[in-house]
Short mmCIF file of C-alpha atoms in Angstrom, two decimals:
data_model
loop_
_atom_site.label_atom_id
_atom_site.label_comp_id
_atom_site.label_asym_id
_atom_site.label_seq_id
_atom_site.Cartn_x
_atom_site.Cartn_y
_atom_site.Cartn_z
CA MET M 1 -7.07 -11.95 -25.84
CA LEU M 2 -8.83 -8.65 -25.35
CA VAL M 3 -7.95 -7.10 -28.77
CA GLY M 4 -10.20 -4.14 -29.44
CA ARG M 5 -12.24 -4.55 -26.22
CA GLU M 6 -12.86 -1.26 -24.41
CA PHE M 7 -12.37 -0.60 -20.69
CA THR M 8 -12.73 2.46 -18.48
CA ILE M 9 -10.72 2.54 -15.28
CA LEU M 10 -11.64 4.87 -12.46
CA GLY M 11 -8.49 6.19 -10.78
CA ALA M 12 -4.91 6.75 -11.89
CA GLY M 13 -3.28 5.40 -8.79
CA ILE M 14 -1.08 2.29 -8.54
CA SER M 15 -3.80 -0.27 -9.16
CA GLY M 16 -5.50 1.69 -11.91
CA LEU M 17 -2.32 2.39 -13.92
CA ALA M 18 -0.92 -1.11 -13.47
CA LEU M 19 -4.27 -2.59 -14.60
CA ALA M 20 -4.36 -0.18 -17.54
CA ARG M 21 -1.00 -1.37 -18.84
CA ALA M 22 -1.83 -5.05 -18.18
CA LEU M 23 -5.08 -4.80 -20.16
CA ALA M 24 -3.39 -2.91 -23.00
CA MET M 25 -0.76 -5.64 -23.16
CA HIS M 26 -3.62 -8.03 -24.04
CA GLY M 27 -4.72 -5.69 -26.85
CA ALA M 28 -7.49 -3.84 -25.03
CA ARG M 29 -8.38 -0.17 -25.60
CA VAL M 30 -8.17 1.46 -22.17
CA THR M 31 -9.18 4.85 -20.87
CA VAL M 32 -8.30 5.96 -17.31
CA LEU M 33 -10.34 8.65 -15.61
CA GLU M 34 -8.54 10.50 -12.79
CA GLN M 35 -10.25 13.11 -10.66
CA SER M 36 -7.07 15.11 -9.89
CA PRO M 37 -5.93 17.80 -12.38
CA GLU M 38 -2.44 16.21 -12.49
CA LEU M 39 -0.82 12.87 -11.81
CA GLY M 40 1.35 12.25 -8.83
CA GLU M 41 1.04 12.64 -5.07
CA VAL M 42 2.94 14.20 -2.26
CA GLY M 43 6.26 12.46 -1.84
CA ALA M 44 5.52 9.62 0.53
CA GLY M 45 7.74 6.57 0.42
CA ILE M 46 6.43 3.04 -0.10
CA GLN M 47 7.99 -0.37 -0.01
CA ILE M 48 7.78 -2.73 -2.96
CA SER M 49 8.21 -6.26 -1.69
CA PRO M 50 9.09 -9.32 -3.81
CA ASN M 51 5.43 -10.13 -4.63
CA GLY M 52 4.94 -6.63 -6.01
CA MET M 53 8.24 -6.76 -7.94
CA LYS M 54 7.11 -9.92 -9.75
CA VAL M 55 4.12 -8.00 -11.18
CA LEU M 56 6.29 -5.00 -12.17
CA ASP M 57 8.61 -7.51 -13.91
CA ALA M 58 5.61 -8.95 -15.75
CA LEU M 59 4.57 -5.48 -16.77
CA GLY M 60 8.06 -4.87 -18.17
CA LEU M 61 8.78 -2.13 -15.62
CA GLY M 62 10.75 -3.91 -12.88
CA THR M 63 14.22 -3.23 -14.33
CA GLU M 64 13.60 0.49 -14.49
CA LEU M 65 12.36 0.67 -10.95
CA ALA M 66 15.33 -1.41 -9.65
CA ALA M 67 17.77 0.84 -11.44
CA THR M 68 16.55 4.00 -9.64
CA SER M 69 15.41 2.76 -6.22
CA PRO M 70 17.34 1.67 -3.08
CA ARG M 71 17.16 -2.08 -2.52
CA LEU M 72 16.47 -3.08 1.06
CA LYS M 73 19.56 -4.56 2.78
CA ALA M 74 18.27 -5.19 6.28
CA VAL M 75 15.48 -4.44 8.80
CA GLU M 76 16.57 -3.15 12.23
CA LEU M 77 14.19 -3.20 15.28
CA LEU M 78 15.30 -0.88 18.04
CA ASN M 79 14.11 0.32 21.47
CA GLY M 80 12.49 3.63 20.74
CA GLU M 81 13.40 5.31 24.01
CA THR M 82 17.06 4.28 24.21
CA GLY M 83 17.92 3.56 20.60
CA GLU M 84 19.33 0.17 21.70
CA PRO M 85 19.16 -2.53 18.98
CA VAL M 86 16.69 -5.34 19.57
CA THR M 87 17.34 -7.39 16.42
CA ARG M 88 18.59 -7.06 12.86
CA LEU M 89 17.16 -9.03 9.97
CA ASP M 90 19.70 -9.31 7.17
CA MET M 91 17.46 -9.57 4.18
CA ALA M 92 20.21 -9.28 1.54
CA MET M 93 21.95 -12.35 2.96
CA ARG M 94 18.96 -14.40 4.01
CA ARG M 95 16.73 -13.62 1.00
CA PRO M 96 19.17 -12.72 -1.84
CA ASN M 97 16.60 -13.61 -4.58
CA ALA M 98 13.69 -11.78 -3.00
CA PRO M 99 14.29 -8.05 -3.64
CA TYR M 100 12.55 -5.28 -1.70
CA TYR M 101 12.78 -1.68 -2.85
CA PHE M 102 12.14 1.74 -1.36
CA VAL M 103 10.46 4.13 -3.80
CA ARG M 104 8.71 7.49 -3.66
CA ARG M 105 5.07 7.11 -4.61
CA PRO M 106 5.23 9.82 -7.27
CA GLU M 107 8.10 8.00 -8.96
CA LEU M 108 6.12 4.79 -8.99
CA ILE M 109 3.07 6.58 -10.38
CA ALA M 110 5.23 8.21 -13.13
CA LEU M 111 6.73 4.85 -14.03
CA LEU M 112 3.28 3.16 -14.26
CA ALA M 113 1.78 6.14 -16.18
CA GLY M 114 4.55 6.07 -18.65
CA GLY M 115 4.18 2.31 -19.13
CA ALA M 116 0.43 2.68 -19.59
CA ARG M 117 0.78 5.49 -22.19
CA ASP M 118 3.47 3.55 -24.03
CA ALA M 119 0.98 0.67 -24.29
CA GLY M 120 -1.63 3.02 -25.83
CA VAL M 121 -3.67 3.87 -22.76
CA GLU M 122 -5.46 7.26 -22.67
CA ILE M 123 -5.32 9.00 -19.27
CA ARG M 124 -7.86 11.76 -18.78
CA LEU M 125 -7.34 14.13 -15.82
CA ASP M 126 -9.79 16.31 -13.89
CA GLN M 127 -12.60 13.83 -14.37
CA ARG M 128 -14.68 14.15 -11.22
CA ILE M 129 -17.31 11.49 -10.79
CA GLU M 130 -20.06 12.36 -8.39
CA ALA M 131 -22.01 9.06 -8.36
CA VAL M 132 -22.06 5.60 -9.86
CA GLU M 133 -25.26 3.62 -10.51
CA ILE M 134 -25.24 -0.09 -11.28
CA THR M 135 -27.76 -1.20 -13.92
CA ASP M 136 -28.31 -4.49 -15.60
CA ASP M 137 -26.25 -3.22 -18.53
CA GLY M 138 -23.40 -1.95 -16.38
CA PRO M 139 -22.45 1.26 -14.50
CA VAL M 140 -23.73 4.69 -15.25
CA LEU M 141 -21.30 7.46 -14.24
CA THR M 142 -22.49 10.91 -13.19
CA PHE M 143 -19.79 13.54 -13.50
CA GLU M 144 -19.46 16.85 -11.66
CA GLY M 145 -21.85 19.17 -13.41
CA GLY M 146 -24.42 16.48 -14.08
CA ALA M 147 -23.25 14.87 -17.31
CA THR M 148 -23.69 11.11 -17.42
CA SER M 149 -21.93 8.33 -19.25
CA ARG M 150 -22.44 4.60 -19.75
CA PRO M 151 -18.91 3.59 -20.80
CA GLY M 152 -19.32 -0.19 -20.98
CA THR M 153 -16.93 -2.23 -18.76
CA VAL M 154 -15.83 -0.08 -15.75
CA LEU M 155 -13.09 -1.11 -13.35
CA GLY M 156 -12.96 0.75 -10.06
CA ALA M 157 -9.45 1.61 -8.86
CA ASP M 158 -10.84 4.68 -7.17
CA GLY M 159 -9.40 4.05 -3.71
CA LEU M 160 -10.52 4.12 -0.19
CA HIS M 161 -13.73 6.05 -0.85
CA SER M 162 -14.61 4.26 -4.07
CA LYS M 163 -17.93 5.18 -5.50
CA LEU M 164 -18.06 1.95 -7.46
CA ARG M 165 -17.49 -0.03 -4.25
CA GLY M 166 -20.34 1.84 -2.61
CA ALA M 167 -22.61 1.16 -5.57
CA LEU M 168 -21.79 -2.57 -5.38
CA ASN M 169 -21.88 -3.00 -1.60
CA GLY M 170 -23.72 -0.09 -0.08
CA GLU M 171 -22.10 2.22 2.42
CA VAL M 172 -20.33 0.51 5.34
CA LYS M 173 -18.86 2.76 8.00
CA PRO M 174 -15.31 1.89 9.11
CA PHE M 175 -14.28 2.14 12.73
CA PHE M 176 -11.46 4.16 14.23
CA THR M 177 -8.64 1.93 15.47
CA ASN M 178 -7.51 4.50 18.12
CA GLN M 179 -4.31 4.90 16.12
CA VAL M 180 -3.04 7.76 14.00
CA ALA M 181 -0.08 7.99 11.67
CA TRP M 182 2.05 10.89 10.55
CA ARG M 183 4.25 10.78 7.47
CA ALA M 184 6.97 13.13 6.48
CA MET M 185 10.29 13.35 4.66
CA VAL M 186 13.43 15.12 5.87
CA PRO M 187 16.84 15.58 4.21
CA MET M 188 19.66 13.13 5.02
CA PRO M 189 22.99 14.90 5.57
CA ARG M 190 24.81 11.89 4.04
CA ALA M 191 24.03 8.75 2.18
CA GLU M 192 22.81 5.83 4.38
CA PRO M 193 22.63 2.12 3.76
CA PRO M 194 19.16 0.95 2.54
CA VAL M 195 17.99 -0.27 5.90
CA ALA M 196 14.45 -0.02 7.30
CA ARG M 197 14.67 0.97 10.96
CA VAL M 198 11.77 0.49 13.31
CA PHE M 199 11.91 2.30 16.68
CA MET M 200 9.46 0.63 19.01
CA GLY M 201 7.93 2.32 22.03
CA ALA M 202 4.99 1.83 24.38
CA LYS M 203 1.87 2.32 22.25
CA LYS M 204 3.80 3.99 19.44
CA HIS M 205 6.53 3.38 16.88
CA ILE M 206 8.43 5.07 14.06
CA VAL M 207 9.64 3.57 10.74
CA SER M 208 12.35 5.23 8.73
CA TYR M 209 14.24 4.41 5.51
CA PRO M 210 16.21 6.27 2.86
CA LEU M 211 14.83 7.23 -0.52
CA SER M 212 16.58 7.77 -3.79
CA ASN M 213 16.45 11.60 -3.68
CA GLY M 214 18.55 11.98 -0.54
CA MET M 215 15.51 12.14 1.68
CA ARG M 216 14.51 10.13 4.71
CA ASN M 217 11.00 8.73 4.77
CA ILE M 218 9.32 8.76 8.20
CA VAL M 219 6.06 7.12 9.30
CA ALA M 220 5.15 7.59 12.93
CA VAL M 221 2.24 5.76 14.53
CA GLU M 222 0.65 6.55 17.92
CA GLU M 223 -2.20 4.94 19.82
CA ARG M 224 -4.64 7.55 21.14
CA SER M 225 -8.34 8.04 21.78
CA ARG M 226 -8.46 11.45 20.06
CA TRP M 227 -10.04 10.95 16.66
CA ALA M 228 -8.35 12.05 13.41
CA GLU M 229 -9.78 12.26 9.91
CA GLU M 230 -9.09 9.44 7.48
CA GLY M 231 -7.18 10.60 4.38
CA TRP M 232 -3.68 11.09 2.91
CA HIS M 233 -3.68 14.86 2.48
CA ILE M 234 -4.41 16.29 5.94
CA ARG M 235 -1.66 18.49 7.33
CA ASP M 236 -0.80 18.66 11.03
CA ASP M 237 1.29 20.81 13.34
CA ALA M 238 4.85 19.46 13.48
CA MET M 239 4.98 20.29 17.23
CA THR M 240 2.19 17.80 17.91
CA LEU M 241 4.31 15.07 16.31
CA ARG M 242 7.41 16.06 18.27
CA VAL M 243 5.51 16.04 21.57
CA ALA M 244 4.04 12.59 20.82
CA PHE M 245 7.59 11.15 20.55
CA GLU M 246 9.43 13.43 23.02
CA GLU M 247 10.55 10.40 25.11
CA PHE M 248 12.21 8.76 22.14
CA CYS M 249 15.97 8.66 21.64
CA PRO M 250 17.97 11.70 20.48
CA GLU M 251 18.36 10.34 16.95
CA VAL M 252 14.64 10.13 16.35
CA ARG M 253 13.99 13.52 18.05
CA GLY M 254 16.63 15.03 15.79
CA TRP M 255 14.78 13.78 12.72
CA LEU M 256 11.46 15.14 13.99
CA GLU M 257 13.00 18.53 14.71
CA GLN M 258 13.53 18.81 10.95
CA VAL M 259 9.88 18.04 10.07
CA GLU M 260 8.06 21.17 9.03
CA ASP M 261 4.81 20.07 7.54
CA PRO M 262 3.74 16.53 8.41
CA TYR M 263 0.64 14.78 7.07
CA LEU M 264 -1.65 13.07 9.60
CA TRP M 265 -4.24 10.42 8.97
CA GLY M 266 -6.51 8.47 11.25
CA LEU M 267 -6.19 4.71 10.87
CA PHE M 268 -9.59 3.12 10.32
CA ARG M 269 -10.39 -0.51 9.82
CA HIS M 270 -12.56 -1.27 6.76
CA PRO M 271 -14.08 -4.69 5.93
CA VAL M 272 -12.88 -6.40 2.77
CA ALA M 273 -15.67 -5.83 0.21
CA ARG M 274 -18.24 -8.54 0.13
CA ARG M 275 -18.93 -8.05 -3.56
CA TRP M 276 -16.10 -7.29 -5.96
CA PHE M 277 -17.99 -7.27 -9.24
CA GLY M 278 -21.30 -6.65 -10.89
CA PRO M 279 -22.64 -6.25 -14.43
CA ASN M 280 -19.69 -5.10 -16.54
CA CYS M 281 -17.72 -3.82 -13.52
CA ALA M 282 -15.30 -4.77 -10.80
CA ILE M 283 -13.19 -3.14 -8.10
CA LEU M 284 -9.58 -3.61 -7.03
CA GLY M 285 -6.91 -2.26 -4.74
CA ASP M 286 -7.98 -0.13 -1.84
CA ALA M 287 -11.48 -0.04 -3.29
CA ALA M 288 -11.78 -3.77 -2.62
CA HIS M 289 -9.59 -4.27 0.47
CA PRO M 290 -8.32 -1.21 2.36
CA THR M 291 -5.53 -2.23 4.75
CA LEU M 292 -3.71 -0.76 7.65
CA PRO M 293 -0.02 0.09 6.88
CA PHE M 294 1.60 -2.32 9.30
CA LEU M 295 2.80 -4.82 6.69
CA ALA M 296 3.46 -2.28 3.87
CA GLN M 297 1.31 -4.28 1.50
CA GLY M 298 -1.21 -1.79 0.11
CA ALA M 299 0.72 -1.01 -3.05
CA ASN M 300 1.78 -4.65 -3.48
CA MET M 301 -1.74 -6.02 -3.22
CA ALA M 302 -2.85 -3.40 -5.71
CA LEU M 303 -0.24 -4.66 -8.17
CA GLU M 304 -1.31 -8.28 -7.61
CA ASP M 305 -4.95 -7.37 -8.17
CA ALA M 306 -4.21 -5.57 -11.39
CA TRP M 307 -2.29 -8.41 -12.99
CA ILE M 308 -4.72 -11.11 -11.98
CA LEU M 309 -7.81 -9.10 -12.98
CA ALA M 310 -6.33 -8.55 -16.45
CA GLN M 311 -5.40 -12.23 -16.68
CA ALA M 312 -8.89 -13.32 -15.64
CA LEU M 313 -10.56 -11.09 -18.23
CA ALA M 314 -8.13 -12.21 -20.97
CA LEU M 315 -8.80 -15.85 -20.16
CA HIS M 316 -12.56 -15.80 -19.51
CA GLY M 317 -13.85 -12.52 -20.99
CA GLU M 318 -15.38 -9.50 -19.19
CA ASP M 319 -18.50 -11.36 -18.02
CA GLU M 320 -19.45 -12.99 -14.76
CA VAL M 321 -17.12 -15.93 -15.35
CA GLY M 322 -14.06 -13.68 -15.69
CA PHE M 323 -14.93 -11.44 -12.79
CA ALA M 324 -15.75 -14.41 -10.55
CA ALA M 325 -12.41 -16.00 -11.38
CA TYR M 326 -10.68 -12.77 -10.33
CA GLN M 327 -12.63 -12.47 -7.09
CA THR M 328 -12.01 -16.14 -6.24
CA ALA M 329 -8.24 -15.78 -6.85
CA ARG M 330 -7.94 -12.57 -4.74
CA ARG M 331 -10.49 -12.31 -1.95
CA GLU M 332 -9.15 -14.90 0.46
CA ARG M 333 -5.54 -13.83 0.14
CA SER M 334 -6.40 -10.11 0.51
CA SER M 335 -8.49 -10.86 3.63
CA GLU M 336 -5.59 -12.81 5.17
CA ILE M 337 -3.15 -9.95 4.54
CA VAL M 338 -5.52 -7.38 5.88
CA GLU M 339 -6.00 -9.39 9.08
CA ALA M 340 -2.26 -9.92 9.48
CA ALA M 341 -1.71 -6.17 9.17
CA ASN M 342 -4.44 -5.59 11.79
CA LYS M 343 -2.53 -7.79 14.24
CA ASN M 344 0.98 -6.55 13.46
CA ALA M 345 0.74 -3.12 15.06
CA ARG M 346 0.68 -4.45 18.62
CA ASN M 347 4.02 -6.19 18.07
CA TYR M 348 5.62 -2.78 17.82
CA HIS M 349 3.66 -1.21 20.73
CA LEU M 350 4.31 -3.50 23.66
CA SER M 351 4.83 -2.08 27.13
CA GLY M 352 5.78 -3.38 30.57
CA LEU M 353 6.62 -7.06 31.05
CA PRO M 354 5.20 -8.13 27.67
CA ARG M 355 7.58 -5.76 25.99
CA VAL M 356 10.62 -7.13 27.96
CA VAL M 357 9.63 -10.71 27.09
CA GLY M 358 8.88 -9.86 23.43
CA HIS M 359 12.22 -8.10 22.87
CA LEU M 360 14.10 -10.97 24.53
CA GLY M 361 12.25 -13.42 22.29
CA MET M 362 13.16 -11.43 19.19
CA ARG M 363 16.84 -11.30 20.22
CA ALA M 364 16.91 -15.00 20.81
CA LEU M 365 15.25 -15.85 17.51
CA SER M 366 17.53 -13.53 15.51
CA LYS M 367 20.60 -15.21 17.12
CA PHE M 368 19.60 -18.83 17.05
CA ALA M 369 16.91 -19.10 14.36
CA PRO M 370 17.00 -16.03 12.12
CA ASP M 371 15.25 -17.73 9.21
CA LEU M 372 12.28 -18.43 11.52
CA LEU M 373 11.95 -14.74 12.27
CA ILE M 374 12.54 -13.61 8.76
CA GLY M 375 10.28 -16.28 7.28
CA LYS M 376 7.18 -15.27 9.25
CA TYR M 377 5.74 -13.48 6.25
CA ASP M 378 7.24 -15.59 3.44
CA TRP M 379 3.63 -16.58 2.62
CA ILE M 380 3.09 -12.96 1.55
CA TYR M 381 6.39 -12.31 -0.21
CA ASN M 382 6.74 -15.65 -2.07
CA TYR M 383 3.34 -15.20 -3.79
CA ASP M 384 3.65 -14.98 -7.57
CA ALA M 385 0.63 -13.39 -9.24
CA ARG M 386 1.95 -14.38 -12.63
CA THR M 387 1.23 -18.09 -11.94
CA ILE M 388 -2.26 -17.78 -10.45
CA LEU M 389 -4.14 -17.56 -13.77
CA GLN M 390 -2.50 -18.56 -17.01
CA THR M 391 -3.44 -17.42 -20.51
CA ASP M 392 -2.23 -18.74 -23.79
#
């Protein structure tokens, strides 16, 4: 147990808040430092797959999320230009005990933050950290304005541009994948079944699904050579998005006509961190293994990391043994998911003869061997972080 042990977590995102509650459940005293002046993000939708739901259940928060979020019924793959169905994967029938949910990111953050505070976690906002230095005794944090702190055990859930990751591994420049993504939400005129729809085109695709607040979540991805900045909060001209998908079917164009203020981000490939821990510190979530969005696993991997890191520290203590157990349990799996996501984009972006053959293959599999098509990523979804490390 970690009764009375003190931890400082950098970042109040999904991984940081889940870790905070998990550590507090073991009796730890936890402080979360968040650079933003308030919690929550713009209202992007995310998917919580069965592996992530297992962690939320372990945290005691799964029932609340399930009560307020649409549960995925099916995945439909369609021809982007014509709207013609290619295949439908009936998840509710084929995987009845493996729930997937659609949730707005701010709602998940609020759920995790409430759970953390209920467990005694202190969340401090507007804490801007300019630099992290690793010493033999642990990290030294330098805040905006020059104040420094040596808070003991520091856990970096500080995202894609993690300062703790940089201190542990040095700066490694990512490379642009020649893909960009827009995200937006538009109102739905009527309730729709909880189905994820993927409209596939040549070198581009769009994913859409309903959210609990009567909004449609849209993620649009295009291959292009023109560079775009990496980040979640960069606004773009809605006309640029419409032009990129002007050859898509009327249904999709109708959605995009409603988009007023989309967010654009360049998709960059980052290596999985070589070093996940140091003296009195470790990293998790996007700080350890940034991933492309093509398997919708960023949030789910963050939840897995949080639970297993807390378990490792509770079992072995916050020294090299505990941190090494966490890294051993997580690095290979995270690397495999990141690589699978890297490869998955091209499955949606086929053109010419490969596209014809690929779509025919998907139709045949869905008709004659649907479990083979659905089961391609069972190795991701069947994973149970609760069983990886056991504590008394």
